[in-house]
PDB file of C-alpha atoms in Angstrom:
ATOM      1  CA  MET A   1       4.449   4.175  24.598  1.00 59.00           C
ATOM      2  CA  SER A   2       3.904   3.765  28.350  1.00 62.00           C
ATOM      3  CA  ALA A   3       3.846   6.897  29.894  1.00 85.00           C
ATOM      4  CA  ILE A   4       7.611   7.675  31.544  1.00 93.00           C
ATOM      5  CA  PRO A   5       7.704  10.201  34.605  1.00 95.00           C
ATOM      6  CA  PHE A   6       9.328  13.661  33.687  1.00 97.00           C
ATOM      7  CA  ALA A   7      11.551  13.104  37.052  1.00 97.00           C
ATOM      8  CA  ARG A   8      15.524  13.005  36.980  1.00 98.00           C
ATOM      9  CA  GLY A   9      16.891   9.794  36.579  1.00 98.00           C
ATOM     10  CA  LEU A  10      17.393   6.920  33.427  1.00 98.00           C
ATOM     11  CA  TYR A  11      14.524   5.490  32.101  1.00 98.00           C
ATOM     12  CA  GLU A  12      14.416   2.619  29.189  1.00 98.00           C
ATOM     13  CA  VAL A  13      12.186   3.748  26.536  1.00 98.00           C
ATOM     14  CA  ALA A  14      12.457   1.196  24.065  1.00 97.00           C
ATOM     15  CA  ASP A  15      14.556  -2.125  24.070  1.00 97.00           C
ATOM     16  CA  GLN A  16      17.825  -1.220  25.497  1.00 98.00           C
ATOM     17  CA  VAL A  17      17.355   2.398  24.452  1.00 98.00           C
ATOM     18  CA  TYR A  18      17.488   5.041  27.279  1.00 98.00           C
ATOM     19  CA  ALA A  19      16.462   8.397  28.077  1.00 98.00           C
ATOM     20  CA  TYR A  20      18.543  10.465  30.989  1.00 98.00           C
ATOM     21  CA  LEU A  21      15.868  13.370  31.993  1.00 98.00           C
ATOM     22  CA  GLN A  22      16.399  16.712  33.728  1.00 98.00           C
ATOM     23  CA  PRO A  23      13.364  18.320  34.737  1.00 98.00           C
ATOM     24  CA  ASP A  24      11.927  20.860  34.527  1.00 96.00           C
ATOM     25  CA  GLY A  25      13.845  21.227  31.068  1.00 97.00           C
ATOM     26  CA  SER A  26      14.367  24.876  31.604  1.00 97.00           C
ATOM     27  CA  TRP A  27      17.988  26.743  30.738  1.00 97.00           C
ATOM     28  CA  GLY A  28      20.803  24.015  30.950  1.00 97.00           C
ATOM     29  CA  TYR A  29      18.624  20.911  32.250  1.00 98.00           C
ATOM     30  CA  SER A  30      18.734  19.175  29.009  1.00 98.00           C
ATOM     31  CA  ASN A  31      17.982  15.303  28.605  1.00 98.00           C
ATOM     32  CA  ALA A  32      20.779  12.661  27.060  1.00 98.00           C
ATOM     33  CA  GLY A  33      20.209   9.156  25.570  1.00 98.00           C
ATOM     34  CA  LEU A  34      22.101   5.900  25.609  1.00 98.00           C
ATOM     35  CA  VAL A  35      21.727   3.002  23.006  1.00 98.00           C
ATOM     36  CA  SER A  36      22.850  -0.319  24.010  1.00 98.00           C
ATOM     37  CA  GLY A  37      24.114  -2.966  21.871  1.00 97.00           C
ATOM     38  CA  ASP A  38      26.274  -6.131  22.165  1.00 97.00           C
ATOM     39  CA  GLY A  39      29.505  -5.317  24.091  1.00 97.00           C
ATOM     40  CA  GLU A  40      28.986  -1.445  23.586  1.00 98.00           C
ATOM     41  CA  SER A  41      26.903   1.470  23.478  1.00 98.00           C
ATOM     42  CA  VAL A  42      26.259   4.829  22.167  1.00 98.00           C
ATOM     43  CA  LEU A  43      25.882   7.988  24.334  1.00 98.00           C
ATOM     44  CA  VAL A  44      23.618  10.708  22.782  1.00 99.00           C
ATOM     45  CA  ASP A  45      24.783  13.866  24.405  1.00 98.00           C
ATOM     46  CA  THR A  46      26.682  14.929  27.659  1.00 98.00           C
ATOM     47  CA  LEU A  47      25.341  17.484  29.945  1.00 98.00           C
ATOM     48  CA  PHE A  48      25.800  21.209  31.355  1.00 98.00           C
ATOM     49  CA  ASP A  49      28.873  20.558  33.771  1.00 98.00           C
ATOM     50  CA  LEU A  50      31.082  17.608  35.011  1.00 98.00           C
ATOM     51  CA  HIS A  51      29.154  17.059  38.127  1.00 98.00           C
ATOM     52  CA  LEU A  52      25.724  16.620  36.169  1.00 98.00           C
ATOM     53  CA  THR A  53      27.742  14.516  33.358  1.00 98.00           C
ATOM     54  CA  ALA A  54      29.447  12.201  36.505  1.00 98.00           C
ATOM     55  CA  ALA A  55      25.923  11.621  37.908  1.00 98.00           C
ATOM     56  CA  MET A  56      24.501  10.832  34.824  1.00 98.00           C
ATOM     57  CA  LEU A  57      27.411   8.243  33.833  1.00 98.00           C
ATOM     58  CA  ASP A  58      26.892   6.730  37.504  1.00 98.00           C
ATOM     59  CA  ALA A  59      22.943   6.344  36.767  1.00 98.00           C
ATOM     60  CA  MET A  60      23.938   4.280  33.269  1.00 98.00           C
ATOM     61  CA  ARG A  61      26.598   1.999  34.912  1.00 98.00           C
ATOM     62  CA  PRO A  62      24.213  -1.065  35.061  1.00 98.00           C
ATOM     63  CA  VAL A  63      23.829  -0.620  31.565  1.00 98.00           C
ATOM     64  CA  THR A  64      27.459   0.548  30.258  1.00 98.00           C
ATOM     65  CA  GLY A  65      29.270  -2.191  32.717  1.00 97.00           C
ATOM     66  CA  SER A  66      28.639  -4.841  30.143  1.00 97.00           C
ATOM     67  CA  ALA A  67      28.489  -2.272  27.122  1.00 98.00           C
ATOM     68  CA  PRO A  68      30.732   0.592  27.928  1.00 98.00           C
ATOM     69  CA  ILE A  69      30.141   3.855  25.671  1.00 98.00           C
ATOM     70  CA  SER A  70      32.258   3.358  22.637  1.00 98.00           C
ATOM     71  CA  THR A  71      30.585   6.459  21.037  1.00 98.00           C
ATOM     72  CA  VAL A  72      29.371   9.953  22.030  1.00 98.00           C
ATOM     73  CA  VAL A  73      26.999  11.977  19.471  1.00 98.00           C
ATOM     74  CA  ASN A  74      26.776  15.615  20.234  1.00 98.00           C
ATOM     75  CA  THR A  75      23.539  16.700  18.687  1.00 98.00           C
ATOM     76  CA  HIS A  76      24.706  20.170  18.594  1.00 98.00           C
ATOM     77  CA  ALA A  77      27.109  22.746  20.026  1.00 97.00           C
ATOM     78  CA  ASN A  78      25.401  24.375  23.211  1.00 97.00           C
ATOM     79  CA  GLY A  79      27.064  23.461  26.212  1.00 97.00           C
ATOM     80  CA  ASP A  80      24.509  21.499  27.938  1.00 98.00           C
ATOM     81  CA  HIS A  81      24.996  19.076  25.166  1.00 98.00           C
ATOM     82  CA  CYS A  82      28.701  18.780  24.989  1.00 98.00           C
ATOM     83  CA  PHE A  83      30.383  20.090  28.334  1.00 98.00           C
ATOM     84  CA  GLY A  84      30.501  16.832  29.807  1.00 98.00           C
ATOM     85  CA  ASN A  85      32.548  15.107  26.809  1.00 98.00           C
ATOM     86  CA  ALA A  86      35.647  14.858  28.819  1.00 97.00           C
ATOM     87  CA  LEU A  87      34.447  12.323  31.287  1.00 98.00           C
ATOM     88  CA  VAL A  88      33.518   9.709  28.496  1.00 98.00           C
ATOM     89  CA  GLU A  89      37.155   8.609  28.172  1.00 94.00           C
ATOM     90  CA  GLY A  90      38.150   6.910  25.163  1.00 94.00           C
ATOM     91  CA  ALA A  91      35.158   7.184  23.312  1.00 98.00           C
ATOM     92  CA  ARG A  92      34.978   8.771  19.657  1.00 98.00           C
ATOM     93  CA  VAL A  93      32.982  11.789  19.369  1.00 98.00           C
ATOM     94  CA  VAL A  94      30.660  12.284  16.401  1.00 98.00           C
ATOM     95  CA  SER A  95      28.693  15.644  15.419  1.00 98.00           C
ATOM     96  CA  SER A  96      27.789  17.486  11.975  1.00 98.00           C
ATOM     97  CA  ALA A  97      31.059  19.259  10.954  1.00 98.00           C
ATOM     98  CA  ALA A  98      29.081  22.535  11.399  1.00 98.00           C
ATOM     99  CA  THR A  99      28.648  21.694  14.919  1.00 98.00           C
ATOM    100  CA  ALA A 100      32.331  20.811  15.384  1.00 97.00           C
ATOM    101  CA  ALA A 101      33.087  24.485  14.062  1.00 95.00           C
ATOM    102  CA  GLU A 102      30.447  26.315  16.422  1.00 95.00           C
ATOM    103  CA  MET A 103      31.914  24.343  19.315  1.00 93.00           C
ATOM    104  CA  ALA A 104      35.142  26.140  19.284  1.00 86.00           C
ATOM    105  CA  ASP A 105      33.410  29.387  19.588  1.00 86.00           C
ATOM    106  CA  LEU A 106      31.383  28.158  22.318  1.00 81.00           C
ATOM    107  CA  PRO A 107      33.902  27.161  25.031  1.00 90.00           C
ATOM    108  CA  ALA A 108      32.940  26.615  28.987  1.00 92.00           C
ATOM    109  CA  SER A 109      35.482  29.131  29.872  1.00 90.00           C
ATOM    110  CA  ALA A 110      33.350  31.682  27.948  1.00 88.00           C
ATOM    111  CA  LEU A 111      30.187  30.713  30.234  1.00 90.00           C
ATOM    112  CA  HIS A 112      32.360  30.685  33.438  1.00 89.00           C
ATOM    113  CA  ALA A 113      33.516  34.618  32.654  1.00 88.00           C
ATOM    114  CA  LEU A 114      30.058  35.484  31.658  1.00 88.00           C
ATOM    115  CA  LYS A 115      29.053  34.726  35.226  1.00 89.00           C
ATOM    116  CA  GLU A 116      31.952  36.776  36.615  1.00 89.00           C
ATOM    117  CA  LEU A 117      31.041  39.898  34.370  1.00 90.00           C
ATOM    118  CA  ASP A 118      28.904  43.050  35.686  1.00 91.00           C
ATOM    119  CA  LEU A 119      26.155  43.118  33.476  1.00 90.00           C
ATOM    120  CA  GLY A 120      23.924  45.371  35.449  1.00 91.00           C
ATOM    121  CA  ALA A 121      21.227  44.503  38.020  1.00 91.00           C
ATOM    122  CA  GLU A 122      18.978  42.963  35.340  1.00 91.00           C
ATOM    123  CA  GLY A 123      21.587  40.921  33.430  1.00 92.00           C
ATOM    124  CA  ASN A 124      23.590  39.765  36.558  1.00 92.00           C
ATOM    125  CA  ARG A 125      20.039  38.478  38.003  1.00 92.00           C
ATOM    126  CA  PHE A 126      19.297  36.699  34.886  1.00 93.00           C
ATOM    127  CA  VAL A 127      22.873  35.149  34.645  1.00 94.00           C
ATOM    128  CA  GLU A 128      22.314  34.028  37.882  1.00 94.00           C
ATOM    129  CA  GLN A 129      18.819  32.390  37.553  1.00 92.00           C
ATOM    130  CA  ALA A 130      19.474  31.015  34.388  1.00 93.00           C
ATOM    131  CA  PHE A 131      23.172  29.740  34.934  1.00 94.00           C
ATOM    132  CA  GLY A 132      24.199  29.938  38.882  1.00 94.00           C
ATOM    133  CA  ALA A 133      23.623  26.174  39.314  1.00 95.00           C
ATOM    134  CA  PHE A 134      26.219  25.185  36.950  1.00 96.00           C
ATOM    135  CA  ASP A 135      29.843  24.766  37.604  1.00 96.00           C
ATOM    136  CA  PHE A 136      31.933  25.965  34.407  1.00 95.00           C
ATOM    137  CA  ALA A 137      35.175  26.189  35.949  1.00 92.00           C
ATOM    138  CA  GLY A 138      37.912  23.728  34.691  1.00 91.00           C
ATOM    139  CA  ILE A 139      35.883  22.132  31.692  1.00 95.00           C
ATOM    140  CA  ALA A 140      38.404  21.043  29.229  1.00 92.00           C
ATOM    141  CA  MET A 141      36.610  20.982  25.777  1.00 92.00           C
ATOM    142  CA  VAL A 142      36.793  17.821  23.826  1.00 95.00           C
ATOM    143  CA  PRO A 143      35.761  18.744  20.602  1.00 95.00           C
ATOM    144  CA  PRO A 144      34.398  15.696  17.697  1.00 97.00           C
ATOM    145  CA  THR A 145      37.128  13.259  16.636  1.00 97.00           C
ATOM    146  CA  ASP A 146      34.708  12.655  13.800  1.00 98.00           C
ATOM    147  CA  THR A 147      32.321  14.904  11.686  1.00 98.00           C
ATOM    148  CA  PHE A 148      29.926  14.342   8.779  1.00 98.00           C
ATOM    149  CA  GLY A 149      27.556  16.360   6.444  1.00 98.00           C
ATOM    150  CA  GLY A 150      24.135  15.282   5.741  1.00 98.00           C
ATOM    151  CA  THR A 151      23.464  11.969   7.005  1.00 98.00           C
ATOM    152  CA  HIS A 152      25.789   9.294   8.966  1.00 98.00           C
ATOM    153  CA  THR A 153      25.360   5.679   9.823  1.00 98.00           C
ATOM    154  CA  LEU A 154      26.663   4.070  12.897  1.00 98.00           C
ATOM    155  CA  VAL A 155      26.717   0.500  13.863  1.00 97.00           C
ATOM    156  CA  VAL A 156      27.755  -0.072  17.364  1.00 94.00           C
ATOM    157  CA  GLY A 157      27.107  -3.423  19.284  1.00 96.00           C
ATOM    158  CA  GLY A 158      25.405  -4.582  16.025  1.00 96.00           C
ATOM    159  CA  ARG A 159      22.755  -2.188  16.204  1.00 97.00           C
ATOM    160  CA  THR A 160      22.024   0.678  13.666  1.00 98.00           C
ATOM    161  CA  VAL A 161      21.955   3.987  14.714  1.00 98.00           C
ATOM    162  CA  GLU A 162      21.292   6.742  11.927  1.00 98.00           C
ATOM    163  CA  LEU A 163      22.329  10.503  12.257  1.00 98.00           C
ATOM    164  CA  LEU A 164      20.569  13.212  10.140  1.00 98.00           C
ATOM    165  CA  GLU A 165      21.725  16.522  10.100  1.00 98.00           C
ATOM    166  CA  VAL A 166      18.671  18.770   9.863  1.00 98.00           C
ATOM    167  CA  GLY A 167      20.164  22.475  10.915  1.00 95.00           C
ATOM    168  CA  PRO A 168      20.695  24.992  10.736  1.00 98.00           C
ATOM    169  CA  ALA A 169      17.813  25.397  13.022  1.00 98.00           C
ATOM    170  CA  HIS A 170      18.414  25.682  16.660  1.00 98.00           C
ATOM    171  CA  THR A 171      22.001  25.939  16.028  1.00 98.00           C
ATOM    172  CA  ALA A 172      24.283  25.511  12.782  1.00 97.00           C
ATOM    173  CA  GLY A 173      24.560  22.018  12.795  1.00 97.00           C
ATOM    174  CA  ASP A 174      21.789  20.154  14.241  1.00 98.00           C
ATOM    175  CA  VAL A 175      21.394  16.522  14.114  1.00 98.00           C
ATOM    176  CA  ILE A 176      18.711  14.162  15.198  1.00 98.00           C
ATOM    177  CA  VAL A 177      19.606  10.503  16.088  1.00 98.00           C
ATOM    178  CA  HIS A 178      17.075   7.842  14.776  1.00 98.00           C
ATOM    179  CA  VAL A 179      17.366   4.355  16.300  1.00 98.00           C
ATOM    180  CA  PRO A 180      15.334   2.222  13.589  1.00 98.00           C
ATOM    181  CA  ASP A 181      14.798  -1.227  15.261  1.00 98.00           C
ATOM    182  CA  ALA A 182      13.528   0.487  18.369  1.00 98.00           C
ATOM    183  CA  ALA A 183      11.342   3.251  16.403  1.00 98.00           C
ATOM    184  CA  THR A 184      13.134   6.024  18.850  1.00 98.00           C
ATOM    185  CA  VAL A 185      14.685   9.666  17.571  1.00 98.00           C
ATOM    186  CA  PHE A 186      16.572  11.445  20.058  1.00 99.00           C
ATOM    187  CA  THR A 187      15.880  15.108  18.691  1.00 98.00           C
ATOM    188  CA  GLY A 188      18.125  17.188  20.561  1.00 98.00           C
ATOM    189  CA  ASP A 189      17.127  20.721  20.821  1.00 98.00           C
ATOM    190  CA  ILE A 190      15.059  20.604  17.684  1.00 98.00           C
ATOM    191  CA  LEU A 191      12.325  19.728  20.207  1.00 98.00           C
ATOM    192  CA  PHE A 192      11.704  21.751  23.644  1.00 98.00           C
ATOM    193  CA  ILE A 193       8.353  20.229  25.318  1.00 98.00           C
ATOM    194  CA  GLY A 194       7.187  22.645  27.781  1.00 96.00           C
ATOM    195  CA  SER A 195       9.459  25.584  27.486  1.00 96.00           C
ATOM    196  CA  THR A 196      10.060  28.099  24.876  1.00 98.00           C
ATOM    197  CA  PRO A 197      12.738  27.123  22.081  1.00 98.00           C
ATOM    198  CA  ILE A 198      15.675  29.154  21.346  1.00 98.00           C
ATOM    199  CA  ILE A 199      16.699  30.484  17.809  1.00 98.00           C
ATOM    200  CA  TRP A 200      20.311  30.965  18.217  1.00 97.00           C
ATOM    201  CA  ALA A 201      20.742  30.163  14.124  1.00 97.00           C
ATOM    202  CA  GLY A 202      17.463  29.789  12.141  1.00 97.00           C
ATOM    203  CA  PRO A 203      15.903  30.433   9.721  1.00 98.00           C
ATOM    204  CA  VAL A 204      12.632  29.268  10.975  1.00 98.00           C
ATOM    205  CA  SER A 205      11.684  27.739   7.671  1.00 98.00           C
ATOM    206  CA  SER A 206      14.750  25.116   8.331  1.00 98.00           C
ATOM    207  CA  TRP A 207      13.450  24.494  11.857  1.00 98.00           C
ATOM    208  CA  LEU A 208       9.879  23.887  10.352  1.00 98.00           C
ATOM    209  CA  ARG A 209      11.379  21.512   7.901  1.00 98.00           C
ATOM    210  CA  ALA A 210      13.716  19.801  11.013  1.00 98.00           C
ATOM    211  CA  CYS A 211      10.367  18.829  12.798  1.00 98.00           C
ATOM    212  CA  ALA A 212       8.716  17.206   9.247  1.00 98.00           C
ATOM    213  CA  SER A 213      12.032  15.292   9.261  1.00 98.00           C
ATOM    214  CA  ILE A 214      11.245  13.807  12.463  1.00 98.00           C
ATOM    215  CA  ARG A 215       7.806  13.075  11.712  1.00 98.00           C
ATOM    216  CA  ALA A 216       8.727  11.351   8.586  1.00 98.00           C
ATOM    217  CA  LEU A 217      10.560   8.914  10.505  1.00 98.00           C
ATOM    218  CA  ASN A 218       7.114   7.800  12.457  1.00 97.00           C
ATOM    219  CA  PRO A 219       8.862   7.168  15.547  1.00 98.00           C
ATOM    220  CA  SER A 220       7.013   5.941  18.751  1.00 97.00           C
ATOM    221  CA  VAL A 221       9.276   7.325  21.113  1.00 98.00           C
ATOM    222  CA  ILE A 222      10.653  10.869  20.978  1.00 98.00           C
ATOM    223  CA  VAL A 223      13.078  11.950  23.561  1.00 98.00           C
ATOM    224  CA  PRO A 224      13.298  15.905  22.961  1.00 98.00           C
ATOM    225  CA  GLY A 225      16.493  17.786  23.880  1.00 98.00           C
ATOM    226  CA  HIS A 226      14.181  19.116  26.933  1.00 98.00           C
ATOM    227  CA  GLY A 227      10.971  18.323  28.726  1.00 98.00           C
ATOM    228  CA  PRO A 228       9.449  14.705  28.866  1.00 98.00           C
ATOM    229  CA  VAL A 229       9.490  11.853  26.510  1.00 98.00           C
ATOM    230  CA  VAL A 230       6.717  12.123  23.867  1.00 98.00           C
ATOM    231  CA  GLU A 231       5.024  10.921  20.737  1.00 97.00           C
ATOM    232  CA  VAL A 232       4.918  12.688  17.251  1.00 97.00           C
ATOM    233  CA  ALA A 233       1.616  14.493  18.202  1.00 97.00           C
ATOM    234  CA  ALA A 234       3.835  16.675  20.352  1.00 97.00           C
ATOM    235  CA  ILE A 235       5.702  18.253  17.641  1.00 98.00           C
ATOM    236  CA  GLU A 236       2.493  20.392  16.552  1.00 98.00           C
ATOM    237  CA  PRO A 237       2.741  22.805  19.415  1.00 98.00           C
ATOM    238  CA  LEU A 238       6.456  23.663  18.469  1.00 98.00           C
ATOM    239  CA  GLU A 239       5.537  24.031  14.822  1.00 98.00           C
ATOM    240  CA  ARG A 240       2.715  26.335  15.455  1.00 98.00           C
ATOM    241  CA  TYR A 241       4.878  28.467  17.989  1.00 98.00           C
ATOM    242  CA  LEU A 242       7.632  28.958  15.129  1.00 98.00           C
ATOM    243  CA  SER A 243       4.892  29.966  12.523  1.00 98.00           C
ATOM    244  CA  TRP A 244       3.185  32.100  14.833  1.00 98.00           C
ATOM    245  CA  LEU A 245       6.432  33.740  16.054  1.00 98.00           C
ATOM    246  CA  HIS A 246       7.807  34.468  12.108  1.00 98.00           C
ATOM    247  CA  ALA A 247       4.409  36.336  11.631  1.00 98.00           C
ATOM    248  CA  GLU A 248       4.404  38.336  14.581  1.00 98.00           C
ATOM    249  CA  ALA A 249       8.181  39.328  14.235  1.00 98.00           C
ATOM    250  CA  SER A 250       7.883  39.898  10.273  1.00 98.00           C
ATOM    251  CA  THR A 251       4.704  42.054  11.127  1.00 98.00           C
ATOM    252  CA  ARG A 252       6.530  44.148  13.259  1.00 98.00           C
ATOM    253  CA  ALA A 253       9.752  44.443  11.392  1.00 98.00           C
ATOM    254  CA  ALA A 254       7.569  45.663   8.281  1.00 97.00           C
ATOM    255  CA  ALA A 255       5.994  48.431  10.605  1.00 98.00           C
ATOM    256  CA  GLY A 256       9.363  49.741  11.633  1.00 97.00           C
ATOM    257  CA  MET A 257       9.727  48.278  15.145  1.00 98.00           C
ATOM    258  CA  SER A 258      13.002  47.612  16.278  1.00 97.00           C
ATOM    259  CA  ALA A 259      13.677  44.022  17.434  1.00 98.00           C
ATOM    260  CA  LEU A 260      13.729  44.992  21.177  1.00 97.00           C
ATOM    261  CA  GLU A 261      10.489  46.992  20.737  1.00 97.00           C
ATOM    262  CA  ALA A 262       8.885  44.167  19.003  1.00 98.00           C
ATOM    263  CA  ALA A 263       9.880  41.529  21.324  1.00 98.00           C
ATOM    264  CA  PHE A 264       8.399  43.307  24.168  1.00 97.00           C
ATOM    265  CA  ASP A 265       5.325  44.171  22.151  1.00 97.00           C
ATOM    266  CA  ILE A 266       4.156  40.714  21.240  1.00 97.00           C
ATOM    267  CA  LYS A 267       1.760  38.896  23.378  1.00 96.00           C
ATOM    268  CA  LEU A 268       2.628  35.602  23.977  1.00 96.00           C
ATOM    269  CA  GLY A 269      -0.869  34.260  24.367  1.00 95.00           C
ATOM    270  CA  ASP A 270      -1.261  30.484  24.082  1.00 94.00           C
ATOM    271  CA  TYR A 271       2.519  30.267  25.001  1.00 96.00           C
ATOM    272  CA  ALA A 272       2.947  32.462  27.842  1.00 94.00           C
ATOM    273  CA  GLY A 273       2.654  29.331  30.131  1.00 94.00           C
ATOM    274  CA  TRP A 274       5.781  27.769  28.786  1.00 96.00           C
ATOM    275  CA  LEU A 275       8.997  28.140  30.854  1.00 96.00           C
ATOM    276  CA  ASP A 276      11.361  30.443  29.611  1.00 96.00           C
ATOM    277  CA  PRO A 277       9.374  32.988  28.028  1.00 97.00           C
ATOM    278  CA  GLU A 278      12.172  35.677  27.857  1.00 97.00           C
ATOM    279  CA  ARG A 279      13.346  33.472  24.779  1.00 98.00           C
ATOM    280  CA  ILE A 280      11.096  35.894  22.750  1.00 98.00           C
ATOM    281  CA  VAL A 281      13.825  38.111  23.029  1.00 98.00           C
ATOM    282  CA  ILE A 282      16.074  36.034  21.309  1.00 98.00           C
ATOM    283  CA  ASN A 283      13.848  34.666  18.911  1.00 98.00           C
ATOM    284  CA  THR A 284      12.405  37.795  17.534  1.00 98.00           C
ATOM    285  CA  ASP A 285      15.955  38.862  17.010  1.00 98.00           C
ATOM    286  CA  ALA A 286      16.681  35.985  15.094  1.00 98.00           C
ATOM    287  CA  VAL A 287      13.099  36.440  12.924  1.00 98.00           C
ATOM    288  CA  TYR A 288      14.648  40.107  12.061  1.00 98.00           C
ATOM    289  CA  ALA A 289      17.982  39.045  10.792  1.00 97.00           C
ATOM    290  CA  GLU A 290      15.971  36.917   8.330  1.00 97.00           C
ATOM    291  CA  VAL A 291      13.552  39.644   7.196  1.00 97.00           C
ATOM    292  CA  ARG A 292      15.398  42.485   7.734  1.00 95.00           C
ATOM    293  CA  PRO A 293      18.563  43.118   5.381  1.00 93.00           C
ATOM    294  CA  GLY A 294      21.314  44.034   7.275  1.00 94.00           C
ATOM    295  CA  HIS A 295      20.413  43.462  10.483  1.00 97.00           C
ATOM    296  CA  GLN A 296      22.640  42.818  13.493  1.00 96.00           C
ATOM    297  CA  ARG A 297      22.083  39.986  15.941  1.00 96.00           C
ATOM    298  CA  LEU A 298      22.381  41.066  19.668  1.00 96.00           C
ATOM    299  CA  ASP A 299      25.811  40.871  21.431  1.00 94.00           C
ATOM    300  CA  ALA A 300      25.898  38.497  24.444  1.00 91.00           C
ATOM    301  CA  VAL A 301      26.024  41.438  27.040  1.00 91.00           C
ATOM    302  CA  THR A 302      23.009  43.198  25.967  1.00 95.00           C
ATOM    303  CA  MET A 303      21.080  40.000  25.221  1.00 95.00           C
ATOM    304  CA  MET A 304      21.558  38.925  28.670  1.00 94.00           C
ATOM    305  CA  ARG A 305      20.359  42.282  29.839  1.00 95.00           C
ATOM    306  CA  GLU A 306      17.277  42.181  28.124  1.00 97.00           C
ATOM    307  CA  LEU A 307      16.376  38.796  28.937  1.00 97.00           C
ATOM    308  CA  GLY A 308      16.578  39.497  32.352  1.00 95.00           C
ATOM    309  CA  ARG A 309      14.557  42.730  31.720  1.00 95.00           C
ATOM    310  CA  TYR A 310      11.722  40.843  30.411  1.00 96.00           C
ATOM    311  CA  ARG A 311      11.847  38.267  32.781  1.00 92.00           C
ATOM    312  CA  ASP A 312      11.644  41.007  35.410  1.00 88.00           C
ATOM    313  CA  ARG A 313       8.629  42.353  33.287  1.00 85.00           C
ATOM    314  CA  VAL A 314       6.650  39.160  33.471  1.00 79.00           C
ATOM    315  CA  GLY A 315       7.440  38.240  36.812  1.00 73.00           C
ATOM    316  CA  ILE A 316       9.323  35.063  36.930  1.00 72.00           C
ATOM    317  CA  PRO A 317      10.286  34.019  40.267  1.00 65.00           C
ATOM    318  CA  PRO A 318      13.943  32.579  40.761  1.00 60.00           C
ATOM    319  CA  ARG A 319      13.994  28.880  40.316  1.00 57.00           C
TER     320      ARG A 319
END
């Protein structure tokens, strides 16, 4: 695979298969994809707000002018992969059934409201740093028109596009998108490259199986949900992180620490250089939900405050 620069824009990563990349890959700056066939295309994910999605669709027009987008695949329910659905008018929207259910619980209006709350100094600072660049006002949520469980095959413009449900992992209904004739996989947020993953759902064992599913497809090109285009070898650091995290958090749970105490106690070591290290707060909380019966996950307000407190502790500058 020729090196694809990690710079904002549309790149052809295989024959009529494109990645739309958004550096730096941190909170909200996700990737999307386009698979073009004879007279129609599949769009893999939209972006976090309408401005970003409109810019992406403009960049895709040299392709979609002759092969309009007939189908949108949402790989999961996080807004940075679906809030722009409304701008792809007339397209069917496909996701796993679990993703469709989760989308209803995560509307853009909730993030807009979050930005308006007083979360205390640390929480307010975190929300501004992570989400201040995005405009969630006036986003009409467009849910999937077609759902599936397990696997689903699309034929668009004569090309086969395979959808494989690999969640719950990052979220409840994660889907990866495989283009067999191009040996390309769009992973959604099963892969974060250069930034710390987020375990909204888990369990870790399921996420590790999802990584194995990607490897089993033997792709030449992998487009992650966040970060640069990579090859199969790039899966391994994420797998190591997940296994390390589970061991570190489980040990502290067994010793009687609270999830927050454990998150602030764990030394990041090899992973300290990844973007968004504060996600250890969410991830430790997720492991505790696995290993400690009855553990209650952090509520949104507490989570924002603790993420901000962690960022302050490690001295992350505003982006």
